[in-house]
Amino acid sequence: MTIKLQAVKEMLNADVLCGDNLLDTEVTCGFGCDLISDSLCFARPGCLLLTGLTNVQIIRLAEMVEARAIVFVRGKRPGEDVIGLAREKNLPLLATDMFLFESCGILYQAGLRSF
Amino acid sequence: MQLKFQVQGMDFSRAGQAATKIKKALQLAGMDPATTRKAIIIAYEAEMNIVIHACHGSLTANITPRKVEIIADDEGPGIPDISLAMQEGYSTAPPHIREMGFGAGMGLPNIKKSADELDIRSEVNKGTRLWAVVFNN
Ligand SMILES: Nc1ncnc2c1ncn2[C@@H]1O[C@H](COP(=O)(O)OP(=O)(O)OP(=O)(O)O)[C@@H](O)[C@H]1O
Ligand SMILES: [Mg+2]
């Protein structure tokens, strides 16, 4: 099942860091990651990435795996350079104060799966 | 078609760009998505290994309808024990690199899983050369 970013934002009580105009985008699956190598192997195109990693590499990774959006968890916020790069690539970024476990659990309960 | 990119050690702002460009070229060339996926895991992990572990180097992709060849060549400290470096979980990455999400010791094992043919040669204090092929089915 797919979920719209607008619904993700509401369920995770998230702020939108960029891509407010793209909240109609649907994600087809979710992937929680704190390791770049694992994400590269297992994240699927069209997915929502949930992560505590806030450096510029997460944007490059998202582009590589064709993720549709990123949620930063645990109250982490990327720098302006990272947000700027995401904006350039039309990649919506959200940020929540919830933990990774909690965020994934809520989305799973709402029907989102790994594949 | 050949694509070649210079890769600079510790340049995290540009790291991953070469692999991203190779991915776009593979997609434009109409390679099978599974081939592209495997080739990109190899290209990206090899590029990041130059950025993280070496001084500088290059990443080359030779693309034909039959196969993709990825070559990562660097000048750097080299790998003293390649079979140890190939083990899952083995990493010499320092803490500040791990904080960025690297250093799981999964790069080379994932390259091995993705490659149909793989050859890694390294000389300590000189550099490392990785050559891999993915066949396009
Ligand atoms: N190009 C290189 N030059 C020197 N040493 C290297 C190079 N590539 C790999 N190594 C060595 O081999 C180890 C294992 O590499 P591998 O890619 O599997 O893991 P990693 O880079 O440490 O972590 P990860 O790839 O999961 O982020 C590295 O920690 C490093 O010691
Ligand atoms: Mg590596």
mmCIF file of C-alpha atoms and ligand atoms in Angstrom:
data_model
loop_
_atom_site.group_PDB
_atom_site.id
_atom_site.type_symbol
_atom_site.label_atom_id
_atom_site.label_comp_id
_atom_site.label_asym_id
_atom_site.label_seq_id
_atom_site.Cartn_x
_atom_site.Cartn_y
_atom_site.Cartn_z
ATOM 1 C CA MET A 1 0.000 0.000 0.000
ATOM 2 C CA THR A 2 1.141 3.544 -0.713
ATOM 3 C CA ILE A 3 1.001 6.563 1.606
ATOM 4 C CA LYS A 4 1.051 10.246 0.734
ATOM 5 C CA LEU A 5 3.724 12.454 2.281
ATOM 6 C CA GLN A 6 0.978 14.667 3.687
ATOM 7 C CA ALA A 7 -0.229 11.680 5.747
ATOM 8 C CA VAL A 8 3.344 10.840 6.787
ATOM 9 C CA LYS A 9 3.791 14.417 7.961
ATOM 10 C CA GLU A 10 0.620 14.241 10.070
ATOM 11 C CA MET A 11 1.271 10.796 11.558
ATOM 12 C CA LEU A 12 4.857 11.628 12.546
ATOM 13 C CA ASN A 13 4.021 15.190 13.533
ATOM 14 C CA ALA A 14 6.832 16.187 11.189
ATOM 15 C CA ASP A 15 8.091 19.510 9.890
ATOM 16 C CA VAL A 16 8.636 19.919 6.178
ATOM 17 C CA LEU A 17 12.183 21.159 5.501
ATOM 18 C CA CYS A 18 11.713 21.324 1.745
ATOM 19 C CA GLY A 19 9.248 20.152 -0.854
ATOM 20 C CA ASP A 20 6.024 21.600 0.700
ATOM 21 C CA ASN A 21 4.616 21.558 -2.828
ATOM 22 C CA LEU A 22 5.300 17.822 -3.177
ATOM 23 C CA LEU A 23 3.251 16.493 -0.245
ATOM 24 C CA ASP A 24 0.901 14.771 -2.702
ATOM 25 C CA THR A 25 3.770 12.417 -3.600
ATOM 26 C CA GLU A 26 3.073 8.792 -2.729
ATOM 27 C CA VAL A 27 5.695 6.486 -1.251
ATOM 28 C CA THR A 28 5.340 2.782 -1.997
ATOM 29 C CA CYS A 29 7.452 1.363 0.833
ATOM 30 C CA GLY A 30 9.629 2.362 3.762
ATOM 31 C CA PHE A 31 13.230 1.795 4.749
ATOM 32 C CA GLY A 32 14.789 2.716 8.097
ATOM 33 C CA CYS A 33 18.522 3.127 7.853
ATOM 34 C CA ASP A 34 21.554 4.317 9.703
ATOM 35 C CA LEU A 35 24.060 2.511 7.461
ATOM 36 C CA ILE A 36 24.747 3.721 3.943
ATOM 37 C CA SER A 37 25.944 0.353 2.585
ATOM 38 C CA ASP A 38 22.821 -1.487 3.762
ATOM 39 C CA SER A 39 20.504 1.119 2.344
ATOM 40 C CA LEU A 40 22.187 0.932 -1.032
ATOM 41 C CA CYS A 41 21.563 -2.817 -1.145
ATOM 42 C CA PHE A 42 18.078 -3.008 0.313
ATOM 43 C CA ALA A 43 16.187 0.259 -0.185
ATOM 44 C CA ARG A 44 13.756 0.063 -3.113
ATOM 45 C CA PRO A 45 12.885 2.687 -5.728
ATOM 46 C CA GLY A 46 9.908 4.774 -4.643
ATOM 47 C CA CYS A 47 10.586 4.271 -0.955
ATOM 48 C CA LEU A 48 10.544 6.616 1.997
ATOM 49 C CA LEU A 49 13.901 6.685 3.785
ATOM 50 C CA LEU A 50 13.811 7.156 7.559
ATOM 51 C CA THR A 51 17.194 7.996 9.024
ATOM 52 C CA GLY A 52 19.239 9.758 11.659
ATOM 53 C CA LEU A 53 21.990 10.514 9.125
ATOM 54 C CA THR A 54 21.989 14.177 8.188
ATOM 55 C CA ASN A 55 25.104 14.629 6.055
ATOM 56 C CA VAL A 56 25.047 15.262 2.337
ATOM 57 C CA GLN A 57 25.678 11.577 1.577
ATOM 58 C CA ILE A 58 22.109 10.684 2.510
ATOM 59 C CA ILE A 59 20.859 12.881 -0.356
ATOM 60 C CA ARG A 60 23.220 11.193 -2.813
ATOM 61 C CA LEU A 61 22.111 7.815 -1.516
ATOM 62 C CA ALA A 62 18.443 8.764 -1.904
ATOM 63 C CA GLU A 63 19.128 9.763 -5.499
ATOM 64 C CA MET A 64 20.985 6.524 -6.153
ATOM 65 C CA VAL A 65 18.240 4.256 -4.779
ATOM 66 C CA GLU A 66 15.486 6.508 -6.218
ATOM 67 C CA ALA A 67 13.925 7.156 -2.826
ATOM 68 C CA ARG A 68 10.957 9.501 -3.052
ATOM 69 C CA ALA A 69 11.483 11.373 0.229
ATOM 70 C CA ILE A 70 13.468 11.377 3.480
ATOM 71 C CA VAL A 71 12.282 11.637 7.086
ATOM 72 C CA PHE A 72 14.956 12.668 9.611
ATOM 73 C CA VAL A 73 14.232 11.157 13.018
ATOM 74 C CA ARG A 74 15.199 11.871 16.659
ATOM 75 C CA GLY A 75 14.948 15.625 16.138
ATOM 76 C CA LYS A 76 17.955 15.671 13.816
ATOM 77 C CA ARG A 77 18.127 18.468 11.274
ATOM 78 C CA PRO A 78 20.436 18.606 8.277
ATOM 79 C CA GLY A 79 22.357 21.783 7.430
ATOM 80 C CA GLU A 80 21.286 24.320 4.819
ATOM 81 C CA ASP A 81 23.693 22.852 2.235
ATOM 82 C CA VAL A 82 21.987 19.469 2.529
ATOM 83 C CA ILE A 83 18.509 21.004 2.299
ATOM 84 C CA GLY A 84 19.651 23.042 -0.722
ATOM 85 C CA LEU A 85 20.873 19.957 -2.549
ATOM 86 C CA ALA A 86 17.593 18.138 -1.830
ATOM 87 C CA ARG A 87 15.629 21.126 -3.135
ATOM 88 C CA GLU A 88 17.703 21.039 -6.332
ATOM 89 C CA LYS A 89 16.817 17.386 -6.766
ATOM 90 C CA ASN A 90 13.132 17.848 -5.927
ATOM 91 C CA LEU A 91 13.498 15.517 -2.983
ATOM 92 C CA PRO A 92 11.100 16.332 -0.125
ATOM 93 C CA LEU A 93 12.644 16.353 3.374
ATOM 94 C CA LEU A 94 10.671 15.936 6.598
ATOM 95 C CA ALA A 95 11.875 16.000 10.197
ATOM 96 C CA THR A 96 10.298 14.466 13.293
ATOM 97 C CA ASP A 97 11.267 14.350 16.962
ATOM 98 C CA MET A 98 10.213 10.693 17.146
ATOM 99 C CA PHE A 99 12.730 7.848 17.314
ATOM 100 C CA LEU A 100 13.408 5.631 14.301
ATOM 101 C CA PHE A 101 11.624 2.667 15.898
ATOM 102 C CA GLU A 102 8.540 4.689 16.732
ATOM 103 C CA SER A 103 8.381 6.358 13.311
ATOM 104 C CA CYS A 104 8.683 3.055 11.455
ATOM 105 C CA GLY A 105 6.121 1.455 13.770
ATOM 106 C CA ILE A 106 3.541 4.137 13.111
ATOM 107 C CA LEU A 107 3.986 3.922 9.346
ATOM 108 C CA TYR A 108 3.910 0.114 9.456
ATOM 109 C CA GLN A 109 0.676 0.236 11.390
ATOM 110 C CA ALA A 110 -0.717 2.546 8.737
ATOM 111 C CA GLY A 111 0.004 -0.152 6.145
ATOM 112 C CA LEU A 112 3.413 0.813 4.761
ATOM 113 C CA ARG A 113 5.763 -2.147 4.189
ATOM 114 C CA SER A 114 9.403 -2.789 3.244
ATOM 115 C CA PHE A 115 8.577 -3.741 -0.337
ATOM 116 C CA MET B 1 31.082 3.804 -24.062
ATOM 117 C CA GLN B 2 33.639 4.795 -21.453
ATOM 118 C CA LEU B 3 33.041 7.142 -18.504
ATOM 119 C CA LYS B 4 35.923 8.194 -16.299
ATOM 120 C CA PHE B 5 35.862 10.364 -13.173
ATOM 121 C CA GLN B 6 38.526 11.657 -10.825
ATOM 122 C CA VAL B 7 37.820 10.917 -7.167
ATOM 123 C CA GLN B 8 39.366 12.949 -4.346
ATOM 124 C CA GLY B 9 40.053 11.510 -0.902
ATOM 125 C CA MET B 10 37.945 13.001 1.933
ATOM 126 C CA ASP B 11 35.884 15.127 -0.460
ATOM 127 C CA PHE B 12 32.480 14.245 0.968
ATOM 128 C CA SER B 13 30.646 17.056 -0.788
ATOM 129 C CA ARG B 14 31.236 15.481 -4.194
ATOM 130 C CA ALA B 15 31.464 11.848 -3.106
ATOM 131 C CA GLY B 16 28.927 9.682 -4.874
ATOM 132 C CA GLN B 17 28.631 11.939 -7.900
ATOM 133 C CA ALA B 18 30.643 9.662 -10.156
ATOM 134 C CA ALA B 19 28.471 6.641 -9.324
ATOM 135 C CA THR B 20 25.326 8.734 -9.826
ATOM 136 C CA LYS B 21 26.490 9.747 -13.310
ATOM 137 C CA ILE B 22 27.353 6.157 -14.157
ATOM 138 C CA LYS B 23 23.868 5.133 -13.059
ATOM 139 C CA LYS B 24 22.256 7.694 -15.373
ATOM 140 C CA ALA B 25 24.398 6.503 -18.279
ATOM 141 C CA LEU B 26 23.426 2.876 -17.632
ATOM 142 C CA GLN B 27 19.755 3.786 -17.557
ATOM 143 C CA LEU B 28 20.054 5.815 -20.763
ATOM 144 C CA ALA B 29 21.871 2.915 -22.405
ATOM 145 C CA GLY B 30 18.844 0.768 -21.568
ATOM 146 C CA MET B 31 20.700 -1.761 -19.446
ATOM 147 C CA ASP B 32 18.617 -4.271 -17.512
ATOM 148 C CA PRO B 33 17.596 -2.734 -14.125
ATOM 149 C CA ALA B 34 19.188 -5.658 -12.263
ATOM 150 C CA THR B 35 22.469 -5.059 -14.087
ATOM 151 C CA THR B 36 22.315 -1.349 -13.310
ATOM 152 C CA ARG B 37 21.569 -2.043 -9.659
ATOM 153 C CA LYS B 38 24.557 -4.362 -9.276
ATOM 154 C CA ALA B 39 26.922 -2.114 -11.216
ATOM 155 C CA ILE B 40 25.890 0.871 -9.129
ATOM 156 C CA ILE B 41 26.503 -0.904 -5.821
ATOM 157 C CA ILE B 42 30.010 -1.678 -7.073
ATOM 158 C CA ALA B 43 30.644 1.822 -8.434
ATOM 159 C CA TYR B 44 29.345 3.619 -5.361
ATOM 160 C CA GLU B 45 31.092 1.421 -2.784
ATOM 161 C CA ALA B 46 34.358 1.580 -4.721
ATOM 162 C CA GLU B 47 34.080 5.349 -5.083
ATOM 163 C CA MET B 48 33.384 5.766 -1.369
ATOM 164 C CA ASN B 49 36.318 3.525 -0.499
ATOM 165 C CA ILE B 50 38.609 5.880 -2.428
ATOM 166 C CA VAL B 51 37.055 8.907 -0.690
ATOM 167 C CA ILE B 52 37.284 7.348 2.775
ATOM 168 C CA HIS B 53 40.410 5.211 2.659
ATOM 169 C CA ALA B 54 42.686 6.538 -0.131
ATOM 170 C CA CYS B 55 44.278 9.829 -1.213
ATOM 171 C CA HIS B 56 42.916 10.155 -4.712
ATOM 172 C CA GLY B 57 42.020 8.003 -7.676
ATOM 173 C CA SER B 58 39.657 7.431 -10.540
ATOM 174 C CA LEU B 59 36.460 5.546 -11.240
ATOM 175 C CA THR B 60 35.922 4.191 -14.739
ATOM 176 C CA ALA B 61 32.926 2.474 -16.298
ATOM 177 C CA ASN B 62 33.131 0.653 -19.612
ATOM 178 C CA ILE B 63 29.632 0.024 -20.857
ATOM 179 C CA THR B 64 28.700 -2.345 -23.676
ATOM 180 C CA PRO B 65 25.344 -4.022 -24.355
ATOM 181 C CA ARG B 66 26.809 -7.265 -23.030
ATOM 182 C CA LYS B 67 28.455 -6.097 -19.808
ATOM 183 C CA VAL B 68 29.500 -3.286 -17.499
ATOM 184 C CA GLU B 69 33.079 -3.088 -16.343
ATOM 185 C CA ILE B 70 33.908 -0.938 -13.287
ATOM 186 C CA ILE B 71 37.495 -0.023 -12.468
ATOM 187 C CA ALA B 72 38.515 1.892 -9.340
ATOM 188 C CA ASP B 73 42.133 2.858 -9.220
ATOM 189 C CA ASP B 74 43.711 4.796 -6.384
ATOM 190 C CA GLU B 75 46.884 6.036 -4.817
ATOM 191 C CA GLY B 76 46.786 5.551 -1.090
ATOM 192 C CA PRO B 77 47.710 3.315 1.828
ATOM 193 C CA GLY B 78 46.695 0.103 0.060
ATOM 194 C CA ILE B 79 45.106 -2.929 1.717
ATOM 195 C CA PRO B 80 47.589 -5.129 3.641
ATOM 196 C CA ASP B 81 45.298 -8.167 3.866
ATOM 197 C CA ILE B 82 42.655 -8.312 1.142
ATOM 198 C CA SER B 83 40.906 -11.458 2.381
ATOM 199 C CA LEU B 84 40.494 -9.830 5.799
ATOM 200 C CA ALA B 85 39.169 -6.636 4.192
ATOM 201 C CA MET B 86 36.617 -8.746 2.262
ATOM 202 C CA GLN B 87 35.070 -10.045 5.499
ATOM 203 C CA GLU B 88 31.705 -8.640 6.509
ATOM 204 C CA GLY B 89 32.085 -6.216 9.381
ATOM 205 C CA TYR B 90 35.808 -5.609 8.975
ATOM 206 C CA SER B 91 36.490 -1.878 8.832
ATOM 207 C CA THR B 92 39.271 0.484 9.773
ATOM 208 C CA ALA B 93 37.051 3.548 9.392
ATOM 209 C CA PRO B 94 37.477 6.009 12.294
ATOM 210 C CA PRO B 95 34.545 7.183 14.473
ATOM 211 C CA HIS B 96 33.870 10.420 12.579
ATOM 212 C CA ILE B 97 33.404 8.406 9.377
ATOM 213 C CA ARG B 98 31.076 5.973 11.160
ATOM 214 C CA GLU B 99 28.943 8.874 12.319
ATOM 215 C CA MET B 100 28.264 9.627 8.657
ATOM 216 C CA GLY B 101 26.814 6.152 8.133
ATOM 217 C CA PHE B 102 29.915 4.498 6.701
ATOM 218 C CA GLY B 103 32.312 1.988 8.193
ATOM 219 C CA ALA B 104 29.999 -0.991 8.538
ATOM 220 C CA GLY B 105 32.591 -3.080 6.726
ATOM 221 C CA MET B 106 29.978 -4.017 4.142
ATOM 222 C CA GLY B 107 31.309 -2.231 1.055
ATOM 223 C CA LEU B 108 33.684 -4.886 -0.265
ATOM 224 C CA PRO B 109 31.373 -7.819 0.677
ATOM 225 C CA ASN B 110 28.512 -6.095 -1.159
ATOM 226 C CA ILE B 111 30.767 -5.506 -4.159
ATOM 227 C CA LYS B 112 31.635 -9.197 -4.145
ATOM 228 C CA LYS B 113 27.972 -10.206 -4.060
ATOM 229 C CA SER B 114 27.123 -7.872 -6.918
ATOM 230 C CA ALA B 115 30.029 -8.661 -9.253
ATOM 231 C CA ASP B 116 30.075 -11.554 -11.724
ATOM 232 C CA GLU B 117 33.856 -11.221 -11.876
ATOM 233 C CA LEU B 118 36.075 -9.401 -9.398
ATOM 234 C CA ASP B 119 39.769 -8.773 -9.015
ATOM 235 C CA ILE B 120 41.341 -6.602 -6.317
ATOM 236 C CA ARG B 121 45.048 -5.855 -6.267
ATOM 237 C CA SER B 122 46.748 -3.707 -3.726
ATOM 238 C CA GLU B 123 50.195 -2.644 -2.726
ATOM 239 C CA VAL B 124 50.789 -1.178 0.729
ATOM 240 C CA ASN B 125 51.718 2.523 0.625
ATOM 241 C CA LYS B 126 51.065 2.649 -3.110
ATOM 242 C CA GLY B 127 47.447 2.015 -3.900
ATOM 243 C CA THR B 128 44.608 -0.262 -4.818
ATOM 244 C CA ARG B 129 43.009 -1.347 -8.082
ATOM 245 C CA LEU B 130 39.565 -2.910 -8.170
ATOM 246 C CA TRP B 131 38.218 -4.421 -11.359
ATOM 247 C CA ALA B 132 34.709 -5.819 -11.584
ATOM 248 C CA VAL B 133 32.350 -7.008 -14.290
ATOM 249 C CA VAL B 134 28.585 -7.350 -14.308
ATOM 250 C CA PHE B 135 27.080 -9.179 -17.278
ATOM 251 C CA ASN B 136 23.900 -7.752 -18.746
ATOM 252 C CA ASN B 137 21.286 -10.489 -19.116
HETATM 253 N N1 LIG C 1 40.704 1.820 -1.678
HETATM 254 C C1 LIG C 1 41.131 1.422 -0.453
HETATM 255 N N2 LIG C 1 42.342 1.814 0.016
HETATM 256 C C2 LIG C 1 42.768 1.418 1.241
HETATM 257 N N3 LIG C 1 42.080 0.621 2.066
HETATM 258 C C3 LIG C 1 40.861 0.184 1.656
HETATM 259 C C4 LIG C 1 40.320 0.563 0.375
HETATM 260 N N4 LIG C 1 39.120 -0.035 0.235
HETATM 261 C C5 LIG C 1 38.915 -0.742 1.360
HETATM 262 N N5 LIG C 1 39.943 -0.615 2.225
HETATM 263 C C6 LIG C 1 40.106 -1.290 3.536
HETATM 264 O O1 LIG C 1 39.230 -2.406 3.604
HETATM 265 C C7 LIG C 1 38.298 -2.231 4.698
HETATM 266 C C8 LIG C 1 36.950 -2.835 4.334
HETATM 267 O O2 LIG C 1 36.359 -2.100 3.263
HETATM 268 P P1 LIG C 1 34.778 -2.069 3.121
HETATM 269 O O3 LIG C 1 34.405 -1.217 1.964
HETATM 270 O O4 LIG C 1 34.269 -3.472 3.114
HETATM 271 O O5 LIG C 1 34.292 -1.429 4.509
HETATM 272 P P2 LIG C 1 34.344 0.101 4.968
HETATM 273 O O6 LIG C 1 34.653 0.998 3.813
HETATM 274 O O7 LIG C 1 35.249 0.205 6.133
HETATM 275 O O8 LIG C 1 32.845 0.326 5.453
HETATM 276 P P3 LIG C 1 31.537 0.479 4.516
HETATM 277 O O9 LIG C 1 31.966 0.183 3.119
HETATM 278 O O10 LIG C 1 30.531 -0.488 5.039
HETATM 279 O O11 LIG C 1 31.089 1.897 4.683
HETATM 280 C C9 LIG C 1 38.291 -0.749 4.977
HETATM 281 O O12 LIG C 1 37.890 -0.430 6.286
HETATM 282 C C10 LIG C 1 39.755 -0.380 4.704
HETATM 283 O O13 LIG C 1 40.564 -0.745 5.795
HETATM 284 MG MG MG C 2 33.602 0.817 2.031
#
